[in-house]
Short mmCIF file of C-alpha atoms in Angstrom, two decimals:
data_model
loop_
_atom_site.label_atom_id
_atom_site.label_comp_id
_atom_site.label_asym_id
_atom_site.label_seq_id
_atom_site.Cartn_x
_atom_site.Cartn_y
_atom_site.Cartn_z
CA MET A 1 -12.63 -25.00 14.73
CA GLU A 2 -16.11 -24.29 15.62
CA PHE A 3 -14.76 -20.89 16.06
CA LYS A 4 -12.53 -20.40 12.70
CA ASN A 5 -15.70 -21.85 10.65
CA TYR A 6 -17.98 -19.50 12.24
CA TYR A 7 -15.43 -15.92 11.82
CA LEU A 8 -15.12 -17.31 8.23
CA LEU A 9 -18.54 -17.58 7.60
CA GLN A 10 -19.23 -13.37 9.37
CA LYS A 11 -16.05 -12.60 6.79
CA LYS A 12 -17.72 -13.93 3.86
CA PHE A 13 -21.26 -12.03 4.84
CA ILE A 14 -19.55 -8.97 5.77
CA ARG A 15 -17.86 -8.97 2.39
CA LEU A 16 -21.26 -9.78 0.29
CA ASP A 17 -23.62 -7.65 2.41
CA THR A 18 -20.86 -4.62 1.80
CA ALA A 19 -21.15 -5.20 -1.55
CA GLU A 20 -25.07 -6.03 -1.82
CA LYS A 21 -25.26 -2.13 -0.23
CA LEU A 22 -22.20 -1.17 -2.57
CA THR A 23 -24.18 -2.14 -5.17
CA VAL A 24 -27.31 -0.12 -3.82
CA ILE A 25 -25.43 2.96 -3.45
CA LEU A 26 -24.07 3.09 -6.83
CA SER A 27 -27.25 2.09 -8.91
CA ALA A 28 -28.68 4.86 -6.94
CA ILE A 29 -25.76 7.60 -8.19
CA GLY A 30 -26.32 6.25 -11.55
CA ILE A 31 -29.72 6.44 -11.78
CA ALA A 32 -29.76 10.14 -9.99
CA LEU A 33 -27.05 11.24 -12.42
CA ILE A 34 -28.97 9.78 -15.77
CA ILE A 35 -32.55 11.85 -14.52
CA LEU A 36 -30.05 15.00 -13.64
CA ILE A 37 -28.96 14.88 -17.08
CA LEU A 38 -31.97 14.76 -19.00
CA VAL A 39 -33.95 17.12 -16.27
CA ALA A 40 -31.07 19.82 -17.11
CA LEU A 41 -31.49 19.35 -20.77
CA ILE A 42 -35.70 19.86 -20.06
CA CYS A 43 -34.75 22.92 -18.22
CA PHE A 44 -32.15 24.18 -20.87
CA PHE A 45 -34.69 23.85 -23.94
CA GLY A 46 -37.23 24.47 -21.92
CA THR A 47 -35.90 28.35 -20.51
CA LEU A 48 -34.33 28.63 -24.24
CA ALA A 49 -38.08 28.66 -25.56
CA LEU A 50 -39.06 30.50 -23.05
CA ALA A 51 -36.79 33.68 -23.11
CA PHE A 52 -37.18 33.48 -27.18
CA TYR A 53 -41.56 33.61 -26.15
CA LEU A 54 -40.86 36.12 -24.20
CA GLY A 55 -38.50 38.16 -26.16
CA ASN A 56 -40.70 38.30 -29.06
CA THR A 57 -43.55 38.88 -27.41
CA LEU A 58 -42.11 41.88 -25.20
CA ASN A 59 -40.62 42.76 -29.13
CA ASN A 60 -36.88 42.54 -27.00
CA ILE A 61 -34.93 39.58 -27.47
CA PRO A 62 -32.54 40.45 -24.38
CA LEU A 63 -34.94 41.31 -22.39
CA GLY A 64 -37.06 37.63 -22.70
CA PHE A 65 -33.68 36.21 -21.43
CA ILE A 66 -33.15 38.78 -18.43
CA ILE A 67 -36.66 38.08 -17.38
CA VAL A 68 -35.26 34.13 -17.54
CA ALA A 69 -32.28 34.64 -16.12
CA GLY A 70 -34.07 36.16 -13.24
CA ILE A 71 -36.63 33.40 -12.52
CA ILE A 72 -33.79 31.32 -12.60
CA ALA A 73 -31.97 33.05 -9.95
CA PHE A 74 -34.92 33.26 -8.00
CA VAL A 75 -35.41 29.40 -8.39
CA LEU A 76 -31.93 28.81 -7.23
CA LEU A 77 -32.05 30.96 -3.92
CA ILE A 78 -35.42 29.00 -3.14
CA PHE A 79 -33.64 25.44 -3.62
CA TYR A 80 -30.50 26.63 -1.59
CA TRP A 81 -32.84 27.97 1.44
CA ASN A 82 -34.25 24.60 1.33
CA ARG A 83 -31.12 22.72 0.56
CA LYS A 84 -31.45 20.72 3.79
CA ARG A 85 -35.01 19.55 2.91
CA PHE A 86 -34.55 19.03 -0.32
CA VAL A 87 -31.04 17.23 -0.48
CA VAL A 88 -29.34 16.61 3.46
CA GLU A 89 -32.29 14.94 4.87
CA PRO A 90 -33.54 12.56 2.27
CA LEU A 91 -29.88 11.53 1.42
CA ALA A 92 -28.91 10.77 5.29
CA ARG A 93 -32.46 9.21 5.25
CA PHE A 94 -31.33 6.77 2.01
CA ILE A 95 -28.10 5.89 3.45
CA GLY A 96 -28.96 5.18 7.20
CA GLN A 97 -31.93 3.03 6.18
CA LEU A 98 -29.47 1.10 4.00
CA PHE A 99 -26.81 0.72 6.55
CA ALA A 100 -29.36 -0.13 9.47
CA SER A 101 -31.47 -2.53 7.76
CA GLU A 102 -31.38 -5.88 8.88
CA PRO A 103 -30.31 -8.59 6.35
CA ASN A 104 -32.74 -10.52 4.38
CA LYS A 105 -33.12 -14.26 6.69
CA THR A 106 -33.22 -16.97 3.00
CA GLU A 107 -33.68 -19.43 5.72
CA ASP A 108 -37.56 -17.94 7.13
CA HIS A 109 -39.07 -18.00 3.98
CA GLY A 110 -42.40 -19.17 4.23
CA THR A 111 -42.77 -19.74 7.72
CA GLU A 112 -45.74 -17.45 8.58
CA SER A 113 -47.19 -18.75 6.05
CA GLN A 114 -47.19 -22.37 7.72
CA ASN A 115 -47.55 -21.21 11.57
CA ALA A 116 -50.54 -19.15 10.52
CA ARG A 117 -52.63 -22.48 8.99
#
């Protein structure tokens, strides 16, 4: 009987722990998507403004766009060379910390302050 209760509690705990971690992952993905969309819009309008500014300064609008396209290609190349450092390692660290962390124990709250007295 004890083993059955223990098994059911462990099963419930695993379900709750999985739901909590899934919620953290999905909320992180949602926040990342919103930030990505906003940054993409900022970059789009910023590069558009820069292209028109350079085109007006050089009296050649297409040349302004070509210069901005070259800058974007250069930034893309730098990002591609450092993709592990910028994407893979932080993502692996986040997932690893999320699944390797010990669950919080609610029954231990306040024992540290009582032991310090």
